[in-house]
XYZ file of C-alpha atoms in Angstrom:
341
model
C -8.671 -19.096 -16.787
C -10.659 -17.903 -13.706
C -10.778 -14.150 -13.103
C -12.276 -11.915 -11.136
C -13.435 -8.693 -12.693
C -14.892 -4.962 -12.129
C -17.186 -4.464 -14.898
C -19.066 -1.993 -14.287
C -18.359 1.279 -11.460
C -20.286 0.256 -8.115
C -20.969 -3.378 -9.110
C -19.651 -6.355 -7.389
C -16.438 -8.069 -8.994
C -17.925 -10.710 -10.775
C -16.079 -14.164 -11.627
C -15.244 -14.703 -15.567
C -14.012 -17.308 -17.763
C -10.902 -15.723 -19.823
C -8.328 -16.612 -21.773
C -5.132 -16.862 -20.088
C -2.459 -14.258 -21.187
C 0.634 -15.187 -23.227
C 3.633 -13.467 -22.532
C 5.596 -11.088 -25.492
C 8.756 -9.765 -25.820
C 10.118 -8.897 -22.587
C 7.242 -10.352 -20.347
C 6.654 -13.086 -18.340
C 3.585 -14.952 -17.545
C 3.346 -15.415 -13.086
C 0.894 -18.177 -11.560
C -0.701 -16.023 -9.193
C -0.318 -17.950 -5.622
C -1.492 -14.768 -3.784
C -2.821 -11.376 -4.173
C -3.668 -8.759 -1.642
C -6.738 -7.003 -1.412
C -6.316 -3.279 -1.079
C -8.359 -0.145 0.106
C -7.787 0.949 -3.512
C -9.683 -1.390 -4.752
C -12.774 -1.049 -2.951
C -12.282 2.662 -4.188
C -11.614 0.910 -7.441
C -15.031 -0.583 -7.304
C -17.210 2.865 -5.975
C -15.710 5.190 -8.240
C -13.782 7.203 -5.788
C -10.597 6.030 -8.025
C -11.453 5.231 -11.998
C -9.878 1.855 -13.285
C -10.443 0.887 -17.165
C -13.304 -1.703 -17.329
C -13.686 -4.239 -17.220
C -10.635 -4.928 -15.394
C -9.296 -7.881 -13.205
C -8.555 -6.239 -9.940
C -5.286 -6.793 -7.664
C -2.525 -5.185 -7.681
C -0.641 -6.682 -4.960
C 0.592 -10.061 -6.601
C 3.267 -12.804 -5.871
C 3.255 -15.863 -7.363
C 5.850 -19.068 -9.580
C 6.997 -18.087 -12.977
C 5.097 -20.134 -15.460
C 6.041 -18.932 -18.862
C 9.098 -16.594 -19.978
C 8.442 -14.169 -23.267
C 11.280 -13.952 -25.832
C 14.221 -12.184 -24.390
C 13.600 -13.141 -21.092
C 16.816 -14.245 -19.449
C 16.542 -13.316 -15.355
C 14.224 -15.625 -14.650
C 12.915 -18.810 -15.370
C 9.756 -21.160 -15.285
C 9.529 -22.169 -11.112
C 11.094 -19.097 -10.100
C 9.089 -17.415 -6.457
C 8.311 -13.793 -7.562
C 6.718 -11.018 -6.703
C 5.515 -7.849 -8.747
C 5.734 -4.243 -9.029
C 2.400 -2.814 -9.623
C 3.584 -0.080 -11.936
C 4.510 -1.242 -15.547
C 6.623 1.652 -16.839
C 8.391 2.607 -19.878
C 12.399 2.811 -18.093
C 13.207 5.537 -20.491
C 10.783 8.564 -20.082
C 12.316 11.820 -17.959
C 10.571 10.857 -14.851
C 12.168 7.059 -15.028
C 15.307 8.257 -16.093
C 14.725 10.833 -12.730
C 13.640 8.437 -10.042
C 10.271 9.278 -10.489
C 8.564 6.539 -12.022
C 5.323 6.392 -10.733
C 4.940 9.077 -12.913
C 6.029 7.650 -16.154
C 4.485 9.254 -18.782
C 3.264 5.864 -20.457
C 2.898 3.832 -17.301
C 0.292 2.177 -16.173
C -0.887 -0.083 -12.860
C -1.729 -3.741 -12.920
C -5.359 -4.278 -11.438
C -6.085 -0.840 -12.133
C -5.199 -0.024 -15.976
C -4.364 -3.556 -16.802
C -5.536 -6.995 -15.620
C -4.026 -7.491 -12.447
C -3.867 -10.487 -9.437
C -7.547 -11.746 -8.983
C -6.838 -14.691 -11.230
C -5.449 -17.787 -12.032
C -2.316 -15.947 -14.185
C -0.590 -12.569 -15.033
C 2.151 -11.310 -17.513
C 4.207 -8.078 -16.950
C 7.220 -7.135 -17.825
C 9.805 -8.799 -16.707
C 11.781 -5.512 -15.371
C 9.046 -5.019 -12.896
C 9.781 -9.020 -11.434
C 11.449 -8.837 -8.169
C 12.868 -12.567 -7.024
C 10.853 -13.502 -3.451
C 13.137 -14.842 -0.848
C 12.677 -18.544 0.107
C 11.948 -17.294 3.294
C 9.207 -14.632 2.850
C 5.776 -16.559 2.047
C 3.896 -15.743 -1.130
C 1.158 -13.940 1.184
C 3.653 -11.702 2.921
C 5.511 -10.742 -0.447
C 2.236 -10.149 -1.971
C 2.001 -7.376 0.589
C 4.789 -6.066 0.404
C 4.217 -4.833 -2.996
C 1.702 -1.995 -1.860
C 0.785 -1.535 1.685
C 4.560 -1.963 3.222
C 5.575 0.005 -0.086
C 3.385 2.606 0.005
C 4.017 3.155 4.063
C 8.262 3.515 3.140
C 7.342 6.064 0.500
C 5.475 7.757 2.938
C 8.066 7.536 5.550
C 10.715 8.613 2.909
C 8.466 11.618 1.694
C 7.851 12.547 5.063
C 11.941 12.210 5.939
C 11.868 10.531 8.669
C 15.174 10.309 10.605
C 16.384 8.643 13.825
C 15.229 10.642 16.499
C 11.839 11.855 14.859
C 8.565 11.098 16.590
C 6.142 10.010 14.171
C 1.937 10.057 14.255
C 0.767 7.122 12.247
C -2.984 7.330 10.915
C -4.773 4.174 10.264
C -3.321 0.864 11.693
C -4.384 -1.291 8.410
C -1.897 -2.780 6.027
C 0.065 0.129 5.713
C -0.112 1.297 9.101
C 1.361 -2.000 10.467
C 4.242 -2.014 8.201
C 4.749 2.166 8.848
C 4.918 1.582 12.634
C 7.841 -1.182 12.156
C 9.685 0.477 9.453
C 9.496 4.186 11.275
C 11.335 2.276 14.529
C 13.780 0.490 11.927
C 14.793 3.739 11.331
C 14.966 4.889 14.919
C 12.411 7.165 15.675
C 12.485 7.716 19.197
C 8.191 7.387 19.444
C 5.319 6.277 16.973
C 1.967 7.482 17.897
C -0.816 5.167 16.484
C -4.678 6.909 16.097
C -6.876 4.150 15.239
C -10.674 4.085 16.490
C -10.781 -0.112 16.391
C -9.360 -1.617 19.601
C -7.992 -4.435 18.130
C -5.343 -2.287 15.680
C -4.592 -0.218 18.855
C -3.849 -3.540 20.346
C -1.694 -4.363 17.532
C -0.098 -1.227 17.293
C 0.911 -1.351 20.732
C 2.240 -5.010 20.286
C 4.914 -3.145 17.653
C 5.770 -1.014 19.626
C 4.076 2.379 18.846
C 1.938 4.579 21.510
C -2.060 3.764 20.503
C -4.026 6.769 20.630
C -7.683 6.017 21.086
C -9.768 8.630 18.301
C -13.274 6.426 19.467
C -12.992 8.111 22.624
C -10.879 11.393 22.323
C -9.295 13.881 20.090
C -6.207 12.575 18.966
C -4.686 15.882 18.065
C -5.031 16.564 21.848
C -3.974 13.187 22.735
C -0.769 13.822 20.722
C -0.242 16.806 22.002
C -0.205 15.990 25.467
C 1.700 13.014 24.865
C 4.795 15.161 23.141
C 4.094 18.018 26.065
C 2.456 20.391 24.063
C 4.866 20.084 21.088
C 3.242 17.453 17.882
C 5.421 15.466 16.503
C 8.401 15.484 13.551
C 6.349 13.902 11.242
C 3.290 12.474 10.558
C 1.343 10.002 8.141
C -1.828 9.741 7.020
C -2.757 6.333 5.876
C -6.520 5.907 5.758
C -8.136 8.466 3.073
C -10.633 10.753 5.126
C -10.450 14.816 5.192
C -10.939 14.192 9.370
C -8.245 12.121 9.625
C -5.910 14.609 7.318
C -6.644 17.592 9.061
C -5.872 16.250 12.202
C -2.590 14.261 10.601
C -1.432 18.195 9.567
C -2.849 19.772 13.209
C -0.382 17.057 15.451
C 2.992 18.706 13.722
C 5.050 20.302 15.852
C 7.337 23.377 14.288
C 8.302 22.050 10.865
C 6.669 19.084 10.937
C 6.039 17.352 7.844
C 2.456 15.684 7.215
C 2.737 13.061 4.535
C -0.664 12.156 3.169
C -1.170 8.353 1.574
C -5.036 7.929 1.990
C -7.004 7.825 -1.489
C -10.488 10.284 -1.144
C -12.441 12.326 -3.017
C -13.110 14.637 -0.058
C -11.846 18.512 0.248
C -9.028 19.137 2.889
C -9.733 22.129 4.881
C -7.025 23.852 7.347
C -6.159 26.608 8.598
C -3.396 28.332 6.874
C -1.887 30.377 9.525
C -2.629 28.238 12.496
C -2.265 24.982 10.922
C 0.487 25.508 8.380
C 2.250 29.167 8.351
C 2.695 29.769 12.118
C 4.493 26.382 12.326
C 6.675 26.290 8.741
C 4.728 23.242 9.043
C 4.304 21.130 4.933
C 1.879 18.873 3.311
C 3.584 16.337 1.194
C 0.960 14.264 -1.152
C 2.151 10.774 -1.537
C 2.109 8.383 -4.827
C 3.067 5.040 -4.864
C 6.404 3.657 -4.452
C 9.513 3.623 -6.443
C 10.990 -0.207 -7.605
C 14.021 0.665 -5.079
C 12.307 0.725 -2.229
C 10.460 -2.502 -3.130
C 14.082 -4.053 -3.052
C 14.584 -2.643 0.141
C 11.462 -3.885 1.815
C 12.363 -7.122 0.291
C 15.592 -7.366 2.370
C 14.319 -6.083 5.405
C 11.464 -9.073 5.248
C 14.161 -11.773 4.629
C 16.148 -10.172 7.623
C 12.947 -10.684 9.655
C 13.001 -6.936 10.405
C 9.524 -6.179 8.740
C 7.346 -9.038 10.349
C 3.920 -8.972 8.344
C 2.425 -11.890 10.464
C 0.299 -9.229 12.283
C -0.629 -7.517 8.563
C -2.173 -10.409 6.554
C -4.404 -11.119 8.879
C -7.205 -13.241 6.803
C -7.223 -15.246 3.634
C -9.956 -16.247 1.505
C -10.142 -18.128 -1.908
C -10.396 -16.426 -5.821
C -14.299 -16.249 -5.398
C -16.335 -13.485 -6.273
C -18.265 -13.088 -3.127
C -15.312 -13.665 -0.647
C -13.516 -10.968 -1.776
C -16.852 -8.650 -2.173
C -16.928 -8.880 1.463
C -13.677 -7.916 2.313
C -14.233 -4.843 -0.196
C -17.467 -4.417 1.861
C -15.876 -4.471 4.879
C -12.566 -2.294 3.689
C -15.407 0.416 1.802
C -16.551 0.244 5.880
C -13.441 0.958 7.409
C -13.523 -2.128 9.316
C -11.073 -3.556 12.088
C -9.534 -5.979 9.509
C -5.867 -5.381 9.022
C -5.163 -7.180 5.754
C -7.142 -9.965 3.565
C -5.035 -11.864 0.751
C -7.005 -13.844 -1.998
C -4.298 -17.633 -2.165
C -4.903 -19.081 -5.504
């Protein structure tokens, strides 16, 4: 089958020839009819974040059940699915706790195992979520990581009806964290972005854009809240600016929840930033398989629109999805790019 692979740290992906997988016990073998491409895995491909190599990148993955492993029994060949990205034991402590991303044997497709950049995948079967006839493979493909990761952040961060809420970064996951923080009725979302066309989009959802090309957004959200900061805030885009002003816009015990992958040193203040305001840092990891269910039902219910997310598609080539890791290694205006198989 057709892949596309990482083999080396700070090469291009580079297209391969590979046998296709064959699902075992418990496992079931997807045709991949879309995967997103992440920020993770242009930090995939520099380094920043280590993935075993070679590896087939893509890690957000929906697609038709083509082959069921022995055991099997929830699905069957033709079913529309989509996939968590963490393959995890069910049993450890930290499954057993709600805590799976930290499974003690898990791993994460496109990162420790082959993953969506190709022409099939097999996982387990207990990480197969069923894809509503009317979410499209593109959207559910999404779903699985940027929408995922922004409700984990969201959750981490507790965000409550009434809260206002700083978003950082209007890419995939900021476009999914500005719906789902008004789902939940907070009564303003401030969106920093320095590309017009995500403050455009951010104001189309609804949230407050806050322009950091052209001012300080800590002062912007400041004035904008009358001096106070706001309840919580997320940051979605993996810089050590863009953190310490995500944990300088809290207002008294706010509650920064940072996303954004780097391999940058966060510097604050202690007593200004943190102490004088009872203010927390919460680090965020992942997702848990709940909230993918959740997510899943809000998309069906039209209540999560991703229209405005997946904003670009290109084919399972080499070099069209080397530029979108170009661009996304960049920080470019592009909101989302899914590879359709």
């Amino acid at each position: 089958m057709k892949a596309i692979r990482l083999q080396r740290t700070g090469a291009p992906l580079a297209e391969e020839s590979i046998a296709a997988p064959e699902p075992g016990p418990g496992e079931v073998r997807v045709r991949v009819r879309a995967a997103g491409i992440c920020h993770s895995d242009a930090h995939y491909r520099a380094g920043v974040a280590p993935a075993r190599l070679p590896c087939t990148l893509g890690h957000e993955v929906a697609g038709i059940v083509e082959r069921c492993g022995p055991g099997v029994t929830a699905f069957r060949p033709g079913d529309r699915v989509c996939l968590d990205y963490l393959v995890t034991c069910g049993e450890c402590g930290h499954c057993r706790g709600g805590r799976e991303q930290f499974c003690a044997t898990g791993e994460m497709i496109g990162k420790h195992r082959d993953g969506g950049f190709a022409e099939f995948i097999c996982v387990p079967a207990r990480g197969v979520l069923p894809l509503p006839a009317t979410v499209s493979f593109e959207h559910g493909a999404v779903l699985m990581c940027s929408s995922a990761t922004a409700l984990h952040a969201l959750n981490k961060a507790r965000v409550a009806a009434g809260d206002t809420v700083a978003v950082f970064g209007v890419g995939g996951l900021g476009a999914s964290a500005i719906q789902l923080a008004r789902l939940r009725g907070a009564r303003e979302v401030f969106a920093v972005d320095i590309h017009p066309g995500k403050l455009a989009l951010a104001k189309r959802l609804g949230a407050t854009p806050v322009d950091a090309a052209t001012s300080d957004p800590v002062a912007g959200i400041r004035r904008l809240t009358g001096g106070r900061g706001v309840d919580a805030a997320l940051e979605l885009i993996g810089l050590p600016l863009t953190m310490r002003q995500c944990v300088q816009s809290l207002a008294v015990q706010g509650r920064a929840a940072l996303a954004g992958l780097t391999d940058g040193q966060l510097s604050v203040s202690p007593y200004q930033d943190l102490l004088s305001r009872e203010a927390e840092v919460i680090g965020v990891s992942d997702h848990l398989l709940p909230e993918l269910r959740q997510l899943l039902e809000h998309a069906s219910r039209g209540e999560l629109d991703l229209a405005p997310v997946v904003t670009n598609t290109v084919p399972l080539e080499a070099d069209a999805i080397n530029r979108v890791l170009d661009g996304l290694a960049a920080f470019g205006g592009e909101v989302r790019a899914v590879v359709v198989v």
